[in-house]
mmCIF file of C-alpha atoms in Angstrom:
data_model
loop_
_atom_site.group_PDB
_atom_site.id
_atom_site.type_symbol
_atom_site.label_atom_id
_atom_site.label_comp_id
_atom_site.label_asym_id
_atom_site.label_seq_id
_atom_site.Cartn_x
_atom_site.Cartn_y
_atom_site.Cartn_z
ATOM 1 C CA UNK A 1 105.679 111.330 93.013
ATOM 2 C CA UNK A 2 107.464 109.527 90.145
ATOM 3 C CA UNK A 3 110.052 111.982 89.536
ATOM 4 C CA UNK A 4 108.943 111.869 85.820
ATOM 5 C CA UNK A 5 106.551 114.989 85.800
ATOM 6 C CA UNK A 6 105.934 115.880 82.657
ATOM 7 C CA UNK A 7 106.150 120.074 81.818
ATOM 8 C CA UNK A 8 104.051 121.673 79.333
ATOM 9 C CA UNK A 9 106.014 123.850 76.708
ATOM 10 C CA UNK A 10 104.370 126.564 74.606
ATOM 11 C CA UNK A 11 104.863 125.817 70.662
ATOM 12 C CA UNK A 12 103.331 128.194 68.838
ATOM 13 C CA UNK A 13 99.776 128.029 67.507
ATOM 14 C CA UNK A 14 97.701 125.192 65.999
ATOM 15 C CA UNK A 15 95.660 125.286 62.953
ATOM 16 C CA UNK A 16 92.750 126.617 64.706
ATOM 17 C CA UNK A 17 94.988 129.997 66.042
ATOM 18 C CA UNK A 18 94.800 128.784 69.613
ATOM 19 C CA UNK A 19 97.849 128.507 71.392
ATOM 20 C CA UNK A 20 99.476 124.568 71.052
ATOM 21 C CA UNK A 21 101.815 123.122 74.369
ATOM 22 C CA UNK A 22 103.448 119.817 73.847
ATOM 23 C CA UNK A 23 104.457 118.080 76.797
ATOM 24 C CA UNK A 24 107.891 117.118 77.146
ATOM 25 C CA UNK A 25 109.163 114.470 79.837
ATOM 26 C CA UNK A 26 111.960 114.257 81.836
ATOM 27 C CA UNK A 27 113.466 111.544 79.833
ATOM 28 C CA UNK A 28 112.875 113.769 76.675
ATOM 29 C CA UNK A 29 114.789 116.588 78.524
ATOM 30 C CA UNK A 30 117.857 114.526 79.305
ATOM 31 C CA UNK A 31 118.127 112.946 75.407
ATOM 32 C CA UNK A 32 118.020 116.251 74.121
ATOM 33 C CA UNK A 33 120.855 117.551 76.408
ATOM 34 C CA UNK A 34 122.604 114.127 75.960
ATOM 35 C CA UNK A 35 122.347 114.711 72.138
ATOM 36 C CA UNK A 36 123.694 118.507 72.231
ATOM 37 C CA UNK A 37 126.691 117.123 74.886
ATOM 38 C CA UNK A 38 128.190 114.276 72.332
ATOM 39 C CA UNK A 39 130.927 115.339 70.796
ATOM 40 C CA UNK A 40 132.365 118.227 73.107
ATOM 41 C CA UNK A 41 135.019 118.200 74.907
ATOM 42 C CA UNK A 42 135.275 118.093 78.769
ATOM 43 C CA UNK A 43 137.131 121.214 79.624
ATOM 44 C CA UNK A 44 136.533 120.963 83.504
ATOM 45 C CA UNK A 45 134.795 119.531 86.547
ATOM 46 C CA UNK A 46 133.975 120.785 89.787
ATOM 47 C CA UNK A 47 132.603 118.914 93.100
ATOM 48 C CA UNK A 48 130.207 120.971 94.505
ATOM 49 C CA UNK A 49 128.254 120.057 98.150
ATOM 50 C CA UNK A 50 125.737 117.970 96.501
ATOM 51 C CA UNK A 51 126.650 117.575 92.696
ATOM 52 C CA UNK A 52 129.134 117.868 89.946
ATOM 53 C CA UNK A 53 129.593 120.126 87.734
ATOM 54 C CA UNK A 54 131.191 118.997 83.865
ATOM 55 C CA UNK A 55 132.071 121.913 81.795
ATOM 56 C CA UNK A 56 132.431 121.489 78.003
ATOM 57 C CA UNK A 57 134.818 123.368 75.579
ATOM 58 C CA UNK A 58 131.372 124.899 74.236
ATOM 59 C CA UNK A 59 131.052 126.623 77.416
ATOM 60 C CA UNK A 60 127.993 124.230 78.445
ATOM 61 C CA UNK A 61 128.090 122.848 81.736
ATOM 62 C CA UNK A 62 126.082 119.444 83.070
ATOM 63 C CA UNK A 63 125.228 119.695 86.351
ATOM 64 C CA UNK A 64 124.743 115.910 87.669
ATOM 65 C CA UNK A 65 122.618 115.313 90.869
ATOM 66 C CA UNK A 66 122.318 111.636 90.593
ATOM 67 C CA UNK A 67 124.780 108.747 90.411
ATOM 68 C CA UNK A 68 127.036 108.829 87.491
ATOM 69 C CA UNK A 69 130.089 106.690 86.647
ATOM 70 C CA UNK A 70 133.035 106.700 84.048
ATOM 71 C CA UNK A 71 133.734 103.280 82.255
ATOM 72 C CA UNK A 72 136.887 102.148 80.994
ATOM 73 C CA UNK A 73 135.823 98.722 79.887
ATOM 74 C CA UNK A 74 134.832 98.866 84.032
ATOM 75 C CA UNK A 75 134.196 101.368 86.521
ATOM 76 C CA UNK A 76 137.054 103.531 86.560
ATOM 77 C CA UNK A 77 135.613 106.417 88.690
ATOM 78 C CA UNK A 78 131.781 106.681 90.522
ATOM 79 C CA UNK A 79 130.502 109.774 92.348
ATOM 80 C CA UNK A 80 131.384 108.221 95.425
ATOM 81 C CA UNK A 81 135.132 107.798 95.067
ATOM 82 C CA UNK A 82 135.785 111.247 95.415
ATOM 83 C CA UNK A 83 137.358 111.500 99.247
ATOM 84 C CA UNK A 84 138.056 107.788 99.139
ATOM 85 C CA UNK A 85 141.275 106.383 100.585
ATOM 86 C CA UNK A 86 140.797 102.677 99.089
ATOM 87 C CA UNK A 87 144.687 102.010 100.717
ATOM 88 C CA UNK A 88 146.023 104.880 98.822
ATOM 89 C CA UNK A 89 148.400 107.546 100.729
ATOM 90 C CA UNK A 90 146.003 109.676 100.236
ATOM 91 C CA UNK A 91 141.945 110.204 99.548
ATOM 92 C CA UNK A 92 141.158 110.551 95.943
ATOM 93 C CA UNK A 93 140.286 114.006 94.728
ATOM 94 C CA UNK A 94 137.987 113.818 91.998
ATOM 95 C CA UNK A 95 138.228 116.558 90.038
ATOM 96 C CA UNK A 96 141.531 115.541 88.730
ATOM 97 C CA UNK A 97 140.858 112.269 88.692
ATOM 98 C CA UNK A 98 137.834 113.214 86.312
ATOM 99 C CA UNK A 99 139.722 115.099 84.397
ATOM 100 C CA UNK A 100 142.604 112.353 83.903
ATOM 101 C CA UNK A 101 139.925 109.809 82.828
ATOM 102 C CA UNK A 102 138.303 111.858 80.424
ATOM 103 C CA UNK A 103 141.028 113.099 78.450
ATOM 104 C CA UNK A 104 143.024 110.488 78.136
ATOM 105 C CA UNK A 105 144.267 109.062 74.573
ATOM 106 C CA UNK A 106 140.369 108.062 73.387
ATOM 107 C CA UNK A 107 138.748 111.139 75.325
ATOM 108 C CA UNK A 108 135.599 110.167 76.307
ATOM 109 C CA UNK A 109 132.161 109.823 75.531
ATOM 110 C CA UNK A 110 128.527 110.228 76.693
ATOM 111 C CA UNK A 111 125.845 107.599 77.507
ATOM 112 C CA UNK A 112 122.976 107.717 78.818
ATOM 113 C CA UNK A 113 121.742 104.640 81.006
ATOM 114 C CA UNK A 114 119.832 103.577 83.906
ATOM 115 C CA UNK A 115 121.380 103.507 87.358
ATOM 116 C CA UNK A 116 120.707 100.004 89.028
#
């Protein structure tokens, strides 16, 4: 299984009168959230056991159950920092940290890429 499976949406009726699906992909799915996310503001972030949670000034949330990372001309933050000592006093929590990143001077923006 590819992980791609493609879902059949109902969209009306064709010319004909009989009932018309259009199949949307997964990678459709996440441009069209992607596209309704740009330009809102991160208004919170929560860790949860196996994802994060970003909530928007909108009131949408993006739940992320894959790798994800913030760039600041590098990686600033990954998924996997959060708990991370790295020499510090103490591990990193990443909700603030998140939070720091994103609204900084600049805010932030959303891209969509491929993990590698």
């Amino acid at each position: 299984m590819s992980g791609l499976e493609e879902t059949r949406q109902e969209v009306g009726e064709d010319s004909q009168g009989e009932r018309a699906t259009a199949e949307i992909s997964l990678i459709d799915k996440q441009a069209i959230v992607a596209n309704a996310l740009v330009g809102h503001k991160i208004s919170g972030v929560q860790k949860c056991e196996y994802s994060w949670a970003f909530v928007f000034e909108s009131s949408a949330t993006l739940t992320a159950e894959c790798p994800w990372r913030i760039l600041k001309g590098e990686i600033a933050f990954t998924e996997r920092d959060h708990g991370q000592q790295f020499g510090l006093p103490a591990p990193l929590d990443g909700e603030p940290e998140v939070i720091r990143l994103l609204t900084r001077q600049g805010g932030a923006s959303l891209h969509k890429g491929r993990h590698r």
